[in-house]
PDB file of C-alpha atoms and ligand atoms in Angstrom:
ATOM      1  CA  MET A 295     -36.752 -55.951 -27.102  1.00  0.00           C
ATOM      2  CA  LYS A 296     -35.102 -53.615 -24.615  1.00  0.00           C
ATOM      3  CA  LYS A 297     -35.804 -54.806 -21.075  1.00  0.00           C
ATOM      4  CA  ILE A 298     -36.741 -52.268 -18.416  1.00  0.00           C
ATOM      5  CA  THR A 299     -34.389 -52.452 -15.438  1.00  0.00           C
ATOM      6  CA  LYS A 300     -34.431 -48.878 -14.136  1.00  0.00           C
ATOM      7  CA  ALA A 301     -37.009 -46.763 -12.316  1.00  0.00           C
ATOM      8  CA  LEU A 302     -36.707 -43.029 -11.837  1.00  0.00           C
ATOM      9  CA  PHE A 303     -38.336 -41.274  -8.873  1.00  0.00           C
ATOM     10  CA  PRO A 304     -38.687 -37.476  -9.105  1.00  0.00           C
ATOM     11  CA  VAL A 305     -38.661 -36.601  -5.388  1.00  0.00           C
ATOM     12  CA  ALA A 306     -37.350 -33.038  -5.353  1.00  0.00           C
ATOM     13  CA  GLY A 307     -40.750 -31.393  -4.723  1.00  0.00           C
ATOM     14  CA  MET A 308     -41.612 -29.543  -1.530  1.00  0.00           C
ATOM     15  CA  GLY A 309     -44.733 -31.523  -0.598  1.00  0.00           C
ATOM     16  CA  THR A 310     -46.783 -28.416   0.128  1.00  0.00           C
ATOM     17  CA  ARG A 311     -50.060 -30.386   0.235  1.00  0.00           C
ATOM     18  CA  MET A 312     -48.768 -32.180   3.336  1.00  0.00           C
ATOM     19  CA  LEU A 313     -47.538 -29.159   5.319  1.00  0.00           C
ATOM     20  CA  PRO A 314     -46.692 -28.729   8.149  1.00  0.00           C
ATOM     21  CA  ALA A 315     -45.380 -32.344   8.357  1.00  0.00           C
ATOM     22  CA  THR A 316     -43.285 -31.865   5.225  1.00  0.00           C
ATOM     23  CA  LYS A 317     -41.548 -28.705   6.456  1.00  0.00           C
ATOM     24  CA  ALA A 318     -38.758 -30.891   7.839  1.00  0.00           C
ATOM     25  CA  ILE A 319     -39.571 -34.435   6.642  1.00  0.00           C
ATOM     26  CA  PRO A 320     -39.749 -35.328   2.950  1.00  0.00           C
ATOM     27  CA  LYS A 321     -43.293 -36.502   2.151  1.00  0.00           C
ATOM     28  CA  GLU A 322     -41.822 -39.648   0.576  1.00  0.00           C
ATOM     29  CA  LEU A 323     -40.431 -40.671   3.983  1.00  0.00           C
ATOM     30  CA  LEU A 324     -43.696 -40.310   5.871  1.00  0.00           C
ATOM     31  CA  PRO A 325     -44.672 -43.797   6.995  1.00  0.00           C
ATOM     32  CA  ILE A 326     -47.716 -45.623   5.747  1.00  0.00           C
ATOM     33  CA  TYR A 327     -48.427 -47.493   8.972  1.00  0.00           C
ATOM     34  CA  ASN A 328     -44.846 -48.730   9.472  1.00  0.00           C
ATOM     35  CA  THR A 329     -43.096 -48.219   6.152  1.00  0.00           C
ATOM     36  CA  PRO A 330     -42.154 -44.979   4.355  1.00  0.00           C
ATOM     37  CA  ILE A 331     -44.121 -44.356   1.159  1.00  0.00           C
ATOM     38  CA  ILE A 332     -41.019 -44.520  -1.037  1.00  0.00           C
ATOM     39  CA  ASP A 333     -39.972 -47.806   0.565  1.00  0.00           C
ATOM     40  CA  VAL A 334     -43.355 -49.314  -0.370  1.00  0.00           C
ATOM     41  CA  LEU A 335     -42.976 -48.049  -3.964  1.00  0.00           C
ATOM     42  CA  ILE A 336     -39.396 -49.256  -4.381  1.00  0.00           C
ATOM     43  CA  GLU A 337     -40.206 -52.665  -2.935  1.00  0.00           C
ATOM     44  CA  GLU A 338     -42.902 -52.950  -5.590  1.00  0.00           C
ATOM     45  CA  CYS A 339     -40.264 -52.138  -8.238  1.00  0.00           C
ATOM     46  CA  MET A 340     -37.850 -54.684  -6.800  1.00  0.00           C
ATOM     47  CA  GLU A 341     -40.484 -57.416  -6.781  1.00  0.00           C
ATOM     48  CA  ALA A 342     -41.193 -56.689 -10.452  1.00  0.00           C
ATOM     49  CA  GLY A 343     -37.506 -57.184 -11.336  1.00  0.00           C
ATOM     50  CA  ILE A 344     -36.218 -53.579 -11.364  1.00  0.00           C
ATOM     51  CA  ASP A 345     -32.645 -53.486 -10.105  1.00  0.00           C
ATOM     52  CA  GLU A 346     -31.652 -49.856 -10.438  1.00  0.00           C
ATOM     53  CA  ILE A 347     -33.304 -46.827  -8.863  1.00  0.00           C
ATOM     54  CA  ILE A 348     -32.570 -43.238  -9.808  1.00  0.00           C
ATOM     55  CA  LEU A 349     -33.668 -40.580  -7.338  1.00  0.00           C
ATOM     56  CA  VAL A 350     -33.994 -36.983  -8.481  1.00  0.00           C
ATOM     57  CA  THR A 351     -33.673 -35.085  -5.220  1.00  0.00           C
ATOM     58  CA  SER A 352     -32.922 -31.549  -4.083  1.00  0.00           C
ATOM     59  CA  ARG A 353     -30.900 -29.903  -1.295  1.00  0.00           C
ATOM     60  CA  GLU A 354     -33.721 -30.276   1.233  1.00  0.00           C
ATOM     61  CA  LYS A 355     -34.439 -33.917   0.333  1.00  0.00           C
ATOM     62  CA  TYR A 356     -31.065 -35.451   1.275  1.00  0.00           C
ATOM     63  CA  LEU A 357     -32.826 -37.572   3.932  1.00  0.00           C
ATOM     64  CA  ILE A 358     -34.197 -39.751   1.124  1.00  0.00           C
ATOM     65  CA  GLU A 359     -30.642 -40.476  -0.040  1.00  0.00           C
ATOM     66  CA  ASN A 360     -29.685 -41.278   3.559  1.00  0.00           C
ATOM     67  CA  TYR A 361     -32.631 -43.648   3.907  1.00  0.00           C
ATOM     68  CA  PHE A 362     -31.283 -45.868   1.118  1.00  0.00           C
ATOM     69  CA  ASP A 363     -27.669 -45.628   2.222  1.00  0.00           C
ATOM     70  CA  SER A 364     -26.239 -48.404   4.402  1.00  0.00           C
ATOM     71  CA  PHE A 365     -25.965 -47.632   8.122  1.00  0.00           C
ATOM     72  CA  HIS A 366     -23.098 -49.769   9.299  1.00  0.00           C
ATOM     73  CA  GLU A 367     -23.269 -48.959  13.031  1.00  0.00           C
ATOM     74  CA  LEU A 368     -26.975 -49.728  13.235  1.00  0.00           C
ATOM     75  CA  GLU A 369     -26.560 -52.956  11.249  1.00  0.00           C
ATOM     76  CA  LYS A 370     -23.775 -54.058  13.600  1.00  0.00           C
ATOM     77  CA  LYS A 371     -25.915 -53.262  16.632  1.00  0.00           C
ATOM     78  CA  LEU A 372     -28.937 -55.196  15.325  1.00  0.00           C
ATOM     79  CA  ALA A 373     -26.753 -58.179  14.373  1.00  0.00           C
ATOM     80  CA  LYS A 374     -25.214 -58.182  17.854  1.00  0.00           C
ATOM     81  CA  LYS A 375     -28.698 -58.176  19.400  1.00  0.00           C
ATOM     82  CA  ARG A 376     -29.654 -60.978  16.969  1.00  0.00           C
ATOM     83  CA  ASP A 377     -32.591 -58.816  15.840  1.00  0.00           C
ATOM     84  CA  PHE A 378     -32.498 -60.359  12.379  1.00  0.00           C
ATOM     85  CA  GLU A 379     -35.998 -59.251  11.449  1.00  0.00           C
ATOM     86  CA  ARG A 380     -35.194 -55.555  11.804  1.00  0.00           C
ATOM     87  CA  LEU A 381     -31.775 -56.113  10.254  1.00  0.00           C
ATOM     88  CA  ALA A 382     -33.387 -57.669   7.179  1.00  0.00           C
ATOM     89  CA  ARG A 383     -35.811 -54.743   6.960  1.00  0.00           C
ATOM     90  CA  ILE A 384     -33.087 -52.131   6.837  1.00  0.00           C
ATOM     91  CA  GLN A 385     -30.963 -54.214   4.463  1.00  0.00           C
ATOM     92  CA  LYS A 386     -33.679 -55.220   2.042  1.00  0.00           C
ATOM     93  CA  PHE A 387     -32.564 -52.911  -0.760  1.00  0.00           C
ATOM     94  CA  LYS A 388     -28.944 -54.063  -0.778  1.00  0.00           C
ATOM     95  CA  LYS A 389     -29.434 -55.846  -4.111  1.00  0.00           C
ATOM     96  CA  ILE A 390     -30.564 -52.630  -5.764  1.00  0.00           C
ATOM     97  CA  LYS A 391     -28.230 -50.033  -7.205  1.00  0.00           C
ATOM     98  CA  PHE A 392     -29.157 -46.482  -6.219  1.00  0.00           C
ATOM     99  CA  SER A 393     -28.041 -43.322  -7.965  1.00  0.00           C
ATOM    100  CA  SER A 394     -29.168 -39.845  -7.214  1.00  0.00           C
ATOM    101  CA  VAL A 395     -29.022 -36.578  -9.076  1.00  0.00           C
ATOM    102  CA  ARG A 396     -30.063 -33.167  -7.863  1.00  0.00           C
ATOM    103  CA  GLN A 397     -32.630 -30.850  -9.355  1.00  0.00           C
ATOM    104  CA  GLY A 398     -31.290 -27.440  -8.371  1.00  0.00           C
ATOM    105  CA  GLU A 399     -34.521 -25.588  -9.035  1.00  0.00           C
ATOM    106  CA  GLN A 400     -38.051 -27.024  -8.954  1.00  0.00           C
ATOM    107  CA  LEU A 401     -38.967 -26.414 -12.561  1.00  0.00           C
ATOM    108  CA  GLY A 402     -41.375 -29.324 -13.018  1.00  0.00           C
ATOM    109  CA  ASP A 403     -41.346 -33.126 -13.247  1.00  0.00           C
ATOM    110  CA  GLY A 404     -40.219 -33.055 -16.904  1.00  0.00           C
ATOM    111  CA  HIS A 405     -37.244 -30.920 -15.896  1.00  0.00           C
ATOM    112  CA  ALA A 406     -36.527 -33.307 -12.994  1.00  0.00           C
ATOM    113  CA  ILE A 407     -36.430 -36.280 -15.362  1.00  0.00           C
ATOM    114  CA  MET A 408     -34.087 -34.424 -17.735  1.00  0.00           C
ATOM    115  CA  GLN A 409     -31.516 -34.229 -14.912  1.00  0.00           C
ATOM    116  CA  ALA A 410     -31.043 -38.017 -15.179  1.00  0.00           C
ATOM    117  CA  LYS A 411     -30.771 -38.267 -18.964  1.00  0.00           C
ATOM    118  CA  HIS A 412     -27.084 -39.225 -18.803  1.00  0.00           C
ATOM    119  CA  LEU A 413     -27.933 -42.204 -16.560  1.00  0.00           C
ATOM    120  CA  LEU A 414     -30.580 -43.594 -18.900  1.00  0.00           C
ATOM    121  CA  GLY A 415     -29.280 -43.132 -22.455  1.00  0.00           C
ATOM    122  CA  ASP A 416     -31.636 -44.776 -24.930  1.00  0.00           C
ATOM    123  CA  GLU A 417     -33.082 -47.330 -22.498  1.00  0.00           C
ATOM    124  CA  PRO A 418     -36.799 -47.461 -21.713  1.00  0.00           C
ATOM    125  CA  PHE A 419     -37.432 -46.749 -18.014  1.00  0.00           C
ATOM    126  CA  LEU A 420     -40.148 -46.388 -15.423  1.00  0.00           C
ATOM    127  CA  VAL A 421     -41.076 -43.054 -13.873  1.00  0.00           C
ATOM    128  CA  ILE A 422     -42.860 -43.326 -10.530  1.00  0.00           C
ATOM    129  CA  PHE A 423     -44.083 -40.304  -8.570  1.00  0.00           C
ATOM    130  CA  GLY A 424     -43.569 -40.640  -4.849  1.00  0.00           C
ATOM    131  CA  ASP A 425     -47.126 -40.103  -3.644  1.00  0.00           C
ATOM    132  CA  ASP A 426     -49.557 -42.457  -5.369  1.00  0.00           C
ATOM    133  CA  LEU A 427     -50.007 -45.919  -3.911  1.00  0.00           C
ATOM    134  CA  THR A 428     -51.871 -48.855  -5.393  1.00  0.00           C
ATOM    135  CA  PHE A 429     -52.125 -52.262  -3.816  1.00  0.00           C
ATOM    136  CA  GLY A 430     -53.087 -55.084  -6.103  1.00  0.00           C
ATOM    137  CA  THR A 431     -51.974 -58.278  -7.757  1.00  0.00           C
ATOM    138  CA  PRO A 432     -50.267 -57.883 -10.132  1.00  0.00           C
ATOM    139  CA  SER A 433     -48.724 -54.704  -8.739  1.00  0.00           C
ATOM    140  CA  SER A 434     -48.961 -51.398 -10.591  1.00  0.00           C
ATOM    141  CA  VAL A 435     -45.314 -51.711 -11.692  1.00  0.00           C
ATOM    142  CA  ALA A 436     -45.921 -55.249 -12.981  1.00  0.00           C
ATOM    143  CA  GLN A 437     -48.976 -53.967 -14.902  1.00  0.00           C
ATOM    144  CA  LEU A 438     -46.913 -51.172 -16.513  1.00  0.00           C
ATOM    145  CA  LEU A 439     -44.138 -53.609 -17.479  1.00  0.00           C
ATOM    146  CA  GLN A 440     -46.636 -56.058 -18.989  1.00  0.00           C
ATOM    147  CA  ALA A 441     -48.210 -53.256 -21.025  1.00  0.00           C
ATOM    148  CA  TYR A 442     -44.758 -52.252 -22.293  1.00  0.00           C
ATOM    149  CA  GLU A 443     -43.929 -55.866 -23.211  1.00  0.00           C
ATOM    150  CA  LYS A 444     -47.138 -56.028 -25.259  1.00  0.00           C
ATOM    151  CA  THR A 445     -46.823 -52.683 -27.031  1.00  0.00           C
ATOM    152  CA  GLN A 446     -43.092 -51.876 -26.999  1.00  0.00           C
ATOM    153  CA  HIS A 447     -43.905 -48.206 -26.612  1.00  0.00           C
ATOM    154  CA  SER A 448     -44.501 -45.607 -23.900  1.00  0.00           C
ATOM    155  CA  ILE A 449     -47.198 -46.306 -21.322  1.00  0.00           C
ATOM    156  CA  ILE A 450     -49.118 -43.941 -19.065  1.00  0.00           C
ATOM    157  CA  GLY A 451     -50.698 -45.497 -15.964  1.00  0.00           C
ATOM    158  CA  VAL A 452     -54.266 -44.227 -15.556  1.00  0.00           C
ATOM    159  CA  ARG A 453     -57.209 -44.729 -13.319  1.00  0.00           C
ATOM    160  CA  GLN A 454     -60.890 -43.881 -13.506  1.00  0.00           C
ATOM    161  CA  VAL A 455     -61.571 -41.108 -10.966  1.00  0.00           C
ATOM    162  CA  PRO A 456     -64.756 -39.205 -10.039  1.00  0.00           C
ATOM    163  CA  ARG A 457     -65.459 -36.598 -12.727  1.00  0.00           C
ATOM    164  CA  GLU A 458     -65.431 -33.731 -10.207  1.00  0.00           C
ATOM    165  CA  THR A 459     -61.763 -34.490  -9.382  1.00  0.00           C
ATOM    166  CA  LEU A 460     -60.492 -34.610 -12.991  1.00  0.00           C
ATOM    167  CA  SER A 461     -59.157 -31.019 -12.885  1.00  0.00           C
ATOM    168  CA  SER A 462     -56.451 -32.140 -10.434  1.00  0.00           C
ATOM    169  CA  TYR A 463     -54.927 -34.552 -12.944  1.00  0.00           C
ATOM    170  CA  GLY A 464     -53.621 -35.081 -16.435  1.00  0.00           C
ATOM    171  CA  VAL A 465     -56.424 -36.761 -18.408  1.00  0.00           C
ATOM    172  CA  VAL A 466     -55.992 -39.030 -21.433  1.00  0.00           C
ATOM    173  CA  ALA A 467     -58.079 -39.167 -24.613  1.00  0.00           C
ATOM    174  CA  ILE A 468     -58.848 -42.787 -25.499  1.00  0.00           C
ATOM    175  CA  SER A 469     -61.620 -44.258 -27.604  1.00  0.00           C
ATOM    176  CA  GLY A 470     -62.234 -47.718 -26.103  1.00  0.00           C
ATOM    177  CA  ASN A 471     -62.802 -49.032 -22.641  1.00  0.00           C
ATOM    178  CA  SER A 472     -60.333 -51.881 -22.243  1.00  0.00           C
ATOM    179  CA  ASP A 473     -57.442 -51.889 -19.779  1.00  0.00           C
ATOM    180  CA  LEU A 474     -54.870 -51.131 -22.461  1.00  0.00           C
ATOM    181  CA  GLU A 475     -55.872 -48.438 -24.950  1.00  0.00           C
ATOM    182  CA  ALA A 476     -54.025 -46.302 -27.510  1.00  0.00           C
ATOM    183  CA  ILE A 477     -53.923 -42.642 -26.460  1.00  0.00           C
ATOM    184  CA  SER A 478     -54.867 -39.959 -28.978  1.00  0.00           C
ATOM    185  CA  GLY A 479     -54.272 -36.958 -26.709  1.00  0.00           C
ATOM    186  CA  VAL A 480     -53.448 -35.789 -23.182  1.00  0.00           C
ATOM    187  CA  VAL A 481     -54.721 -32.709 -21.351  1.00  0.00           C
ATOM    188  CA  GLU A 482     -53.154 -31.421 -18.150  1.00  0.00           C
ATOM    189  CA  LYS A 483     -55.653 -30.431 -15.446  1.00  0.00           C
ATOM    190  CA  PRO A 484     -58.601 -29.748 -17.780  1.00  0.00           C
ATOM    191  CA  LYS A 485     -61.815 -27.982 -16.785  1.00  0.00           C
ATOM    192  CA  ILE A 486     -64.264 -30.766 -15.959  1.00  0.00           C
ATOM    193  CA  GLU A 487     -66.347 -30.033 -19.055  1.00  0.00           C
ATOM    194  CA  ASP A 488     -63.243 -30.222 -21.288  1.00  0.00           C
ATOM    195  CA  ALA A 489     -61.909 -33.531 -19.905  1.00  0.00           C
ATOM    196  CA  PRO A 490     -61.551 -35.994 -22.807  1.00  0.00           C
ATOM    197  CA  SER A 491     -62.339 -39.027 -20.579  1.00  0.00           C
ATOM    198  CA  ASP A 492     -62.575 -39.946 -16.908  1.00  0.00           C
ATOM    199  CA  LYS A 493     -59.162 -41.665 -16.937  1.00  0.00           C
ATOM    200  CA  ALA A 494     -56.651 -39.705 -14.873  1.00  0.00           C
ATOM    201  CA  VAL A 495     -52.857 -39.954 -14.977  1.00  0.00           C
ATOM    202  CA  ILE A 496     -51.641 -41.256 -11.608  1.00  0.00           C
ATOM    203  CA  GLY A 497     -47.891 -40.640 -11.726  1.00  0.00           C
ATOM    204  CA  LYS A 498     -46.745 -44.028 -13.064  1.00  0.00           C
ATOM    205  CA  TYR A 499     -45.238 -44.237 -16.529  1.00  0.00           C
ATOM    206  CA  VAL A 500     -42.980 -46.152 -18.912  1.00  0.00           C
ATOM    207  CA  CYS A 501     -40.882 -43.763 -20.995  1.00  0.00           C
ATOM    208  CA  THR A 502     -39.048 -44.723 -24.146  1.00  0.00           C
ATOM    209  CA  SER A 503     -36.058 -42.754 -25.419  1.00  0.00           C
ATOM    210  CA  GLU A 504     -38.248 -40.535 -27.658  1.00  0.00           C
ATOM    211  CA  ILE A 505     -39.111 -38.675 -24.467  1.00  0.00           C
ATOM    212  CA  TRP A 506     -35.730 -36.896 -24.418  1.00  0.00           C
ATOM    213  CA  THR A 507     -36.175 -35.034 -27.708  1.00  0.00           C
ATOM    214  CA  ALA A 508     -39.797 -34.342 -26.794  1.00  0.00           C
ATOM    215  CA  LEU A 509     -38.867 -32.823 -23.418  1.00  0.00           C
ATOM    216  CA  GLU A 510     -36.083 -30.772 -25.003  1.00  0.00           C
ATOM    217  CA  ASN A 511     -38.748 -29.238 -27.224  1.00  0.00           C
ATOM    218  CA  ALA A 512     -41.412 -28.964 -24.540  1.00  0.00           C
ATOM    219  CA  GLY A 513     -40.500 -25.662 -22.907  1.00  0.00           C
ATOM    220  CA  THR A 514     -42.720 -24.607 -20.035  1.00  0.00           C
ATOM    221  CA  SER A 515     -46.492 -24.951 -19.823  1.00  0.00           C
ATOM    222  CA  HIS A 516     -49.051 -25.367 -17.035  1.00  0.00           C
ATOM    223  CA  GLY A 517     -47.927 -23.333 -13.989  1.00  0.00           C
ATOM    224  CA  GLY A 518     -44.709 -22.281 -15.768  1.00  0.00           C
ATOM    225  CA  GLU A 519     -43.239 -25.784 -15.324  1.00  0.00           C
ATOM    226  CA  MET A 520     -41.729 -28.299 -17.713  1.00  0.00           C
ATOM    227  CA  ARG A 521     -43.947 -31.334 -17.293  1.00  0.00           C
ATOM    228  CA  LEU A 522     -43.544 -34.930 -18.416  1.00  0.00           C
ATOM    229  CA  ILE A 523     -47.042 -34.807 -19.851  1.00  0.00           C
ATOM    230  CA  ASP A 524     -45.959 -31.993 -22.205  1.00  0.00           C
ATOM    231  CA  GLY A 525     -43.293 -34.354 -23.553  1.00  0.00           C
ATOM    232  CA  PHE A 526     -45.953 -37.001 -24.162  1.00  0.00           C
ATOM    233  CA  GLU A 527     -48.096 -34.440 -25.974  1.00  0.00           C
ATOM    234  CA  ILE A 528     -45.221 -33.667 -28.342  1.00  0.00           C
ATOM    235  CA  MET A 529     -44.662 -37.392 -28.947  1.00  0.00           C
ATOM    236  CA  LEU A 530     -48.330 -37.796 -29.877  1.00  0.00           C
ATOM    237  CA  GLU A 531     -48.122 -34.826 -32.257  1.00  0.00           C
ATOM    238  CA  LYS A 532     -45.260 -36.653 -34.001  1.00  0.00           C
ATOM    239  CA  ASN A 533     -47.415 -39.816 -34.232  1.00  0.00           C
ATOM    240  CA  GLN A 534     -45.246 -41.685 -31.745  1.00  0.00           C
ATOM    241  CA  GLN A 535     -47.476 -44.230 -30.023  1.00  0.00           C
ATOM    242  CA  ILE A 536     -48.388 -44.111 -26.353  1.00  0.00           C
ATOM    243  CA  SER A 537     -50.881 -46.364 -24.571  1.00  0.00           C
ATOM    244  CA  ALA A 538     -52.848 -45.978 -21.367  1.00  0.00           C
ATOM    245  CA  GLN A 539     -52.815 -48.863 -18.931  1.00  0.00           C
ATOM    246  CA  THR A 540     -55.645 -48.761 -16.406  1.00  0.00           C
ATOM    247  CA  ILE A 541     -54.019 -49.724 -13.132  1.00  0.00           C
ATOM    248  CA  SER A 542     -56.104 -52.039 -10.957  1.00  0.00           C
ATOM    249  CA  GLY A 543     -55.908 -52.470  -7.183  1.00  0.00           C
ATOM    250  CA  GLU A 544     -56.786 -50.309  -4.169  1.00  0.00           C
ATOM    251  CA  ARG A 545     -55.503 -46.785  -4.828  1.00  0.00           C
ATOM    252  CA  PHE A 546     -54.578 -43.953  -2.457  1.00  0.00           C
ATOM    253  CA  ASP A 547     -53.356 -40.449  -3.236  1.00  0.00           C
ATOM    254  CA  ALA A 548     -50.894 -40.531  -0.359  1.00  0.00           C
ATOM    255  CA  GLY A 549     -49.727 -36.988  -1.196  1.00  0.00           C
ATOM    256  CA  SER A 550     -52.976 -35.582   0.240  1.00  0.00           C
ATOM    257  CA  THR A 551     -53.729 -35.683   3.969  1.00  0.00           C
ATOM    258  CA  LYS A 552     -56.969 -37.632   3.456  1.00  0.00           C
ATOM    259  CA  GLY A 553     -55.461 -40.191   1.055  1.00  0.00           C
ATOM    260  CA  TYR A 554     -52.447 -40.531   3.341  1.00  0.00           C
ATOM    261  CA  PHE A 555     -54.688 -41.232   6.330  1.00  0.00           C
ATOM    262  CA  LEU A 556     -56.784 -43.807   4.454  1.00  0.00           C
ATOM    263  CA  ALA A 557     -53.647 -45.529   3.137  1.00  0.00           C
ATOM    264  CA  ASN A 558     -52.484 -45.840   6.745  1.00  0.00           C
ATOM    265  CA  VAL A 559     -55.727 -47.495   7.792  1.00  0.00           C
ATOM    266  CA  PHE A 560     -55.486 -49.862   4.812  1.00  0.00           C
ATOM    267  CA  MET A 561     -51.853 -50.789   5.561  1.00  0.00           C
ATOM    268  CA  ALA A 562     -52.519 -51.202   9.277  1.00  0.00           C
ATOM    269  CA  MET A 563     -55.241 -53.735   8.511  1.00  0.00           C
ATOM    270  CA  LYS A 564     -53.140 -55.414   5.789  1.00  0.00           C
ATOM    271  CA  SER A 565     -50.324 -55.905   8.304  1.00  0.00           C
ATOM    272  CA  GLY A 566     -52.658 -58.066  10.389  1.00  0.00           C
ATOM    273  CA  GLU A 567     -51.613 -56.102  13.492  1.00  0.00           C
ATOM    274  CA  VAL A 568     -54.775 -53.978  13.633  1.00  0.00           C
ATOM    275  CA  SER A 569     -58.235 -55.477  13.257  1.00  0.00           C
ATOM    276  CA  LYS A 570     -61.359 -53.946  11.776  1.00  0.00           C
ATOM    277  CA  ASP A 571     -62.968 -54.231  15.222  1.00  0.00           C
ATOM    278  CA  GLU A 572     -60.183 -52.173  16.796  1.00  0.00           C
ATOM    279  CA  ILE A 573     -60.677 -49.471  14.174  1.00  0.00           C
ATOM    280  CA  LEU A 574     -64.454 -49.493  14.706  1.00  0.00           C
ATOM    281  CA  GLU A 575     -63.856 -49.235  18.457  1.00  0.00           C
ATOM    282  CA  VAL A 576     -61.938 -45.978  17.906  1.00  0.00           C
ATOM    283  CA  ILE A 577     -64.656 -44.600  15.637  1.00  0.00           C
ATOM    284  CA  LYS A 578     -67.289 -45.285  18.316  1.00  0.00           C
ATOM    285  CA  LYS A 579     -65.417 -43.205  20.924  1.00  0.00           C
TER     286      LYS A 579
HETATM  287  C1  LIG B 289     -48.668 -34.397 -12.004  1.00  0.00           C
HETATM  288  C2  LIG B 289     -48.929 -34.564 -13.496  1.00  0.00           C
HETATM  289  C3  LIG B 289     -50.391 -34.928 -13.736  1.00  0.00           C
HETATM  290  C4  LIG B 289     -50.747 -36.170 -12.934  1.00  0.00           C
HETATM  291  C5  LIG B 289     -50.391 -35.985 -11.453  1.00  0.00           C
HETATM  292  C6  LIG B 289     -50.577 -37.297 -10.715  1.00  0.00           C
HETATM  293  O1  LIG B 289     -49.357 -33.269 -11.517  1.00  0.00           O
HETATM  294  O2  LIG B 289     -48.580 -33.380 -14.196  1.00  0.00           O
HETATM  295  O3  LIG B 289     -50.601 -35.158 -15.108  1.00  0.00           O
HETATM  296  O4  LIG B 289     -52.114 -36.451 -13.083  1.00  0.00           O
HETATM  297  O5  LIG B 289     -49.035 -35.566 -11.282  1.00  0.00           O
HETATM  298  O6  LIG B 289     -50.260 -37.160  -9.353  1.00  0.00           O
HETATM  299  P1  LIG B 289     -49.079 -32.622 -10.051  1.00  0.00           P
HETATM  300  O7  LIG B 289     -49.922 -33.389  -9.090  1.00  0.00           O
HETATM  301  O8  LIG B 289     -47.608 -32.764  -9.793  1.00  0.00           O
HETATM  302  O9  LIG B 289     -49.497 -31.201 -10.174  1.00  0.00           O
END
């Protein structure tokens, strides 16, 4: 069995849902309480045994590359001050190998992934979008990896969402109701009445090497973009198996202002630094 050791993050997008904050700051670097979103996601990967991260960035998103680069002067300063806690925080990804490739034009997440084909070859790999957060045990990444170990094929992470929100997502067609189900079809942003289930795609996937040929044949679709989900649709047409793993844990769409805010409240309380009473005190004012 081919082990998954790499995770790809398509982070070239402009983050328009989070404007004006994202005019100058990549949405993936906005902090959830005290830690940037992408830091939270990559830590989850690291804890699940991933040791290589591939970032697909763009001209405007170079700050993400800087964030994962070492910062010698700052490290020296913190060491001198014996501030080992902060030093450890900024050095925590030293064991991970980072590569980054640029997506010159924002032509969709499928197109973004294609830019890293030469770094992945025929290995299976994770794809994690930089705006959906789930907190649970096991983590979402661990759940995806377990599903891959069981099935040995591509996995789409899904989540039951309120029916009225289904048109904002890719939706999978499945026949049963267990956590791991074979997918018979995928529909990108369906009309509510056409949605094949209430299980939405939440930007967490395991891709096997069949995805490359599928994406090469995908062309453009929804919104004139080349999407990963179009690649999965082609794989299904060719009878290549894909399963849906329902991801458990608290979930936040941190790419929307409301989800971002709620994720902050959740993380603040999880940190133990802010109590429920303190939050209620603010609400009362
Ligand atoms: C993309 C995918 C969609 C998925 C969503 C999750 O859409 O195409 O299938 O449900 O991410 O965030 P986007 O939100 O980029 O339009």
